[in-house]
Short mmCIF file of C-alpha atoms in Angstrom, two decimals:
data_model
loop_
_atom_site.label_atom_id
_atom_site.label_comp_id
_atom_site.label_asym_id
_atom_site.label_seq_id
_atom_site.Cartn_x
_atom_site.Cartn_y
_atom_site.Cartn_z
CA MET A 1 18.45 26.03 -27.25
CA PRO A 2 18.77 23.65 -24.29
CA ILE A 3 19.09 19.91 -24.71
CA ASP A 4 15.55 18.57 -24.61
CA PHE A 5 14.52 15.51 -26.59
CA ALA A 6 10.84 16.02 -25.73
CA SER A 7 10.35 19.54 -27.10
CA ASN A 8 13.40 20.15 -29.33
CA TYR A 9 14.05 16.68 -30.71
CA GLY A 10 15.68 17.63 -34.02
CA ALA A 11 17.90 20.37 -32.61
CA THR A 12 18.92 18.18 -29.68
CA TRP A 13 19.70 15.25 -31.98
CA LEU A 14 21.86 17.48 -34.19
CA GLY A 15 23.60 19.07 -31.19
CA MET A 16 24.42 15.69 -29.72
CA GLY A 17 25.72 14.46 -33.08
CA ILE A 18 28.08 17.43 -33.29
CA LEU A 19 29.12 16.87 -29.68
CA GLY A 20 29.87 13.23 -30.52
CA ALA A 21 32.05 14.06 -33.52
CA LEU A 22 34.05 16.63 -31.53
CA ALA A 23 34.34 14.35 -28.48
CA CYS A 24 35.61 11.56 -30.72
CA SER A 25 38.25 13.80 -32.29
CA CYS A 26 39.41 15.30 -28.99
CA GLY A 27 39.35 11.97 -27.16
CA ASP A 28 41.28 10.16 -29.86
CA THR A 29 43.84 12.95 -30.16
CA LEU A 30 44.49 13.07 -26.42
CA ALA A 31 44.64 9.28 -26.27
CA SER A 32 47.17 9.14 -29.10
CA GLU A 33 49.35 12.03 -28.00
CA MET A 34 49.15 12.07 -24.19
CA GLY A 35 48.64 8.34 -23.71
CA THR A 36 51.80 7.66 -25.70
CA VAL A 37 53.87 10.21 -23.78
CA LEU A 38 52.54 9.72 -20.24
CA GLY A 39 51.45 6.09 -20.32
CA THR A 40 53.80 3.47 -18.94
CA ALA A 41 52.00 0.31 -20.08
CA GLU A 42 52.72 -1.18 -23.47
CA PRO A 43 49.76 -0.79 -25.80
CA ARG A 44 47.74 -3.79 -26.85
CA LEU A 45 46.04 -4.29 -30.18
CA LEU A 46 42.32 -3.75 -29.64
CA THR A 47 41.29 -6.73 -31.76
CA THR A 48 43.63 -9.40 -30.34
CA LEU A 49 45.00 -7.85 -27.12
CA GLU A 50 48.54 -8.71 -28.28
CA ARG A 51 51.28 -6.30 -27.18
CA VAL A 52 52.27 -3.92 -29.95
CA PRO A 53 54.87 -1.14 -30.25
CA ARG A 54 53.79 2.43 -29.37
CA GLY A 55 52.34 4.16 -32.40
CA THR A 56 50.73 1.05 -33.87
CA ASN A 57 47.31 1.79 -35.37
CA GLY A 58 44.69 0.10 -33.22
CA GLY A 59 46.88 -0.06 -30.13
CA VAL A 60 45.24 0.94 -26.84
CA SER A 61 46.60 1.46 -23.34
CA PRO A 62 44.97 2.22 -19.99
CA ALA A 63 46.39 5.76 -20.03
CA GLY A 64 45.19 6.30 -23.59
CA LEU A 65 41.68 5.16 -22.70
CA LEU A 66 41.60 7.50 -19.70
CA PHE A 67 42.77 10.38 -21.88
CA SER A 68 40.05 9.60 -24.43
CA ILE A 69 37.46 9.89 -21.64
CA ALA A 70 39.07 13.14 -20.49
CA GLY A 71 39.02 14.55 -24.03
CA GLY A 72 35.35 13.73 -24.44
CA PHE A 73 34.59 15.16 -21.01
CA LEU A 74 36.38 18.38 -21.99
CA ILE A 75 34.10 18.72 -25.02
CA GLY A 76 31.03 17.95 -22.87
CA LEU A 77 32.17 20.53 -20.34
CA SER A 78 32.60 23.13 -23.10
CA TYR A 79 29.09 22.38 -24.35
CA TYR A 80 27.70 22.63 -20.81
CA VAL A 81 29.43 25.96 -20.12
CA ALA A 82 28.17 27.33 -23.44
CA LEU A 83 24.62 26.31 -22.45
CA LEU A 84 24.94 28.10 -19.12
CA LEU A 85 26.42 31.23 -20.69
CA PHE A 86 24.19 31.64 -23.72
CA ILE A 87 20.77 30.33 -22.73
CA PRO A 88 18.65 32.60 -20.54
CA ARG A 89 18.34 31.40 -16.95
CA ASP A 90 14.51 31.31 -17.09
CA VAL A 91 14.66 28.97 -20.10
CA LEU A 92 17.15 26.68 -18.34
CA GLU A 93 14.96 26.56 -15.23
CA ILE A 94 12.02 25.06 -17.14
CA SER A 95 14.22 22.74 -19.24
CA THR A 96 15.41 19.27 -18.42
CA GLU A 97 18.68 18.97 -16.52
CA GLN A 98 21.65 19.80 -18.75
CA TRP A 99 24.47 18.20 -16.73
CA PRO A 100 24.19 14.77 -18.43
CA VAL A 101 25.99 16.35 -21.39
CA LEU A 102 29.18 15.92 -19.33
CA LEU A 103 28.67 12.15 -19.21
CA VAL A 104 27.63 11.98 -22.85
CA GLY A 105 30.81 13.80 -23.82
CA ALA A 106 33.00 11.45 -21.78
CA ILE A 107 31.28 8.33 -23.16
CA SER A 108 31.52 9.67 -26.72
CA GLY A 109 35.23 10.40 -26.29
CA LEU A 110 35.86 6.82 -25.22
CA LEU A 111 33.53 5.32 -27.83
CA GLY A 112 35.05 7.37 -30.64
CA SER A 113 38.55 6.41 -29.62
CA LEU A 114 37.60 2.71 -29.53
CA ILE A 115 35.94 2.94 -32.95
CA ASP A 116 39.06 4.67 -34.30
CA SER A 117 41.28 1.96 -32.80
CA PHE A 118 39.13 -0.83 -34.22
CA LEU A 119 39.19 0.69 -37.71
CA GLY A 120 42.93 1.31 -37.38
CA ALA A 121 43.61 -2.26 -36.25
CA THR A 122 41.64 -3.82 -39.09
CA LEU A 123 41.57 -1.50 -42.11
CA GLN A 124 44.76 0.57 -41.69
CA PHE A 125 48.15 -1.02 -42.27
CA SER A 126 50.71 -0.90 -39.48
CA GLY A 127 54.18 -2.28 -39.89
CA PHE A 128 57.63 -1.93 -38.39
CA CYS A 129 60.29 -0.61 -40.75
CA GLN A 130 63.57 -2.29 -39.85
CA GLU A 131 65.64 0.25 -41.82
CA ARG A 132 64.16 3.34 -40.16
CA ASN A 133 63.34 1.59 -36.86
CA CYS A 134 59.80 2.99 -36.66
CA ILE A 135 56.12 2.25 -37.25
CA VAL A 136 54.94 2.92 -40.81
CA GLU A 137 51.56 2.86 -42.57
CA ARG A 138 52.64 1.41 -45.92
CA PRO A 139 53.89 -2.06 -46.81
CA ALA A 140 57.43 -2.41 -48.18
CA ASP A 141 60.17 -5.02 -48.42
CA CYS A 142 61.85 -3.85 -45.21
CA VAL A 143 58.55 -3.61 -43.29
CA ARG A 144 57.32 -6.33 -40.92
CA HIS A 145 53.50 -6.43 -40.81
CA ILE A 146 51.94 -5.81 -37.38
CA SER A 147 48.25 -5.33 -38.07
CA GLY A 148 45.57 -4.21 -40.50
CA CYS A 149 45.29 -4.14 -44.25
CA ALA A 150 46.00 -1.11 -46.38
CA VAL A 151 42.38 -0.12 -47.09
CA LEU A 152 42.19 3.21 -45.23
CA ASP A 153 44.72 5.86 -44.33
CA ASN A 154 44.75 7.74 -41.02
CA HIS A 155 42.58 10.58 -42.34
CA SER A 156 39.90 8.13 -43.49
CA VAL A 157 39.95 6.30 -40.17
CA ASN A 158 39.53 9.59 -38.28
CA MET A 159 36.69 10.70 -40.54
CA LEU A 160 34.80 7.41 -40.24
CA ALA A 161 35.28 7.23 -36.47
CA SER A 162 33.93 10.78 -36.11
CA LEU A 163 31.00 9.99 -38.40
CA PHE A 164 30.06 6.78 -36.58
CA THR A 165 30.38 8.48 -33.19
CA ALA A 166 28.25 11.39 -34.41
CA LEU A 167 25.57 8.93 -35.46
CA LEU A 168 25.66 6.96 -32.19
CA THR A 169 25.93 9.83 -29.70
CA PRO A 170 22.32 11.12 -30.02
CA ARG A 171 21.07 7.63 -29.18
CA ILE A 172 23.39 7.49 -26.16
CA ALA A 173 22.23 10.96 -25.10
CA LEU A 174 18.57 9.98 -25.40
CA TYR A 175 19.25 6.99 -23.17
CA MET A 176 21.23 9.11 -20.67
CA TRP A 177 18.53 11.76 -20.44
CA SER A 178 15.86 9.13 -19.81
CA PHE A 179 17.78 8.05 -16.69
CA CYS A 180 19.30 11.32 -15.48
CA SER A 181 16.46 13.77 -15.89
#
């Protein structure tokens, strides 16, 4: 079923929610993994903009943000290609334009990554272990606190970021389609 808020509101809303959750996950993963490896700038804590060591929960960098957009775009592109492959051409011709899903994916990747970073900076403990010389997620005597409190672990942060992005993405998509179609 093509994306069409006017005639397939419920299905479109659900589809965009799923797109948002996947774009969040892909965007955040690429930002964390590729941004850390390929980025040259030191990350900054999203909440205070202070410089933090690589691997700190809530740390963002320009490369990481670009990779989060790219990850979301990749999910949007996958959705778009699936639409083109599996929906009959005559149905697509009478439907609204489908290309805005590319932008929605990219925006959702960035948004999800920022939500994840905010939750990580505030509700997930990050500290520097002086014995092991690395970032850790649990307080201890040898750990210097960097950010966050130990309310959530990484799995909880990821789940909540995906959930919030899934809830926000249909609204973003509705707005995008009102301008782009």
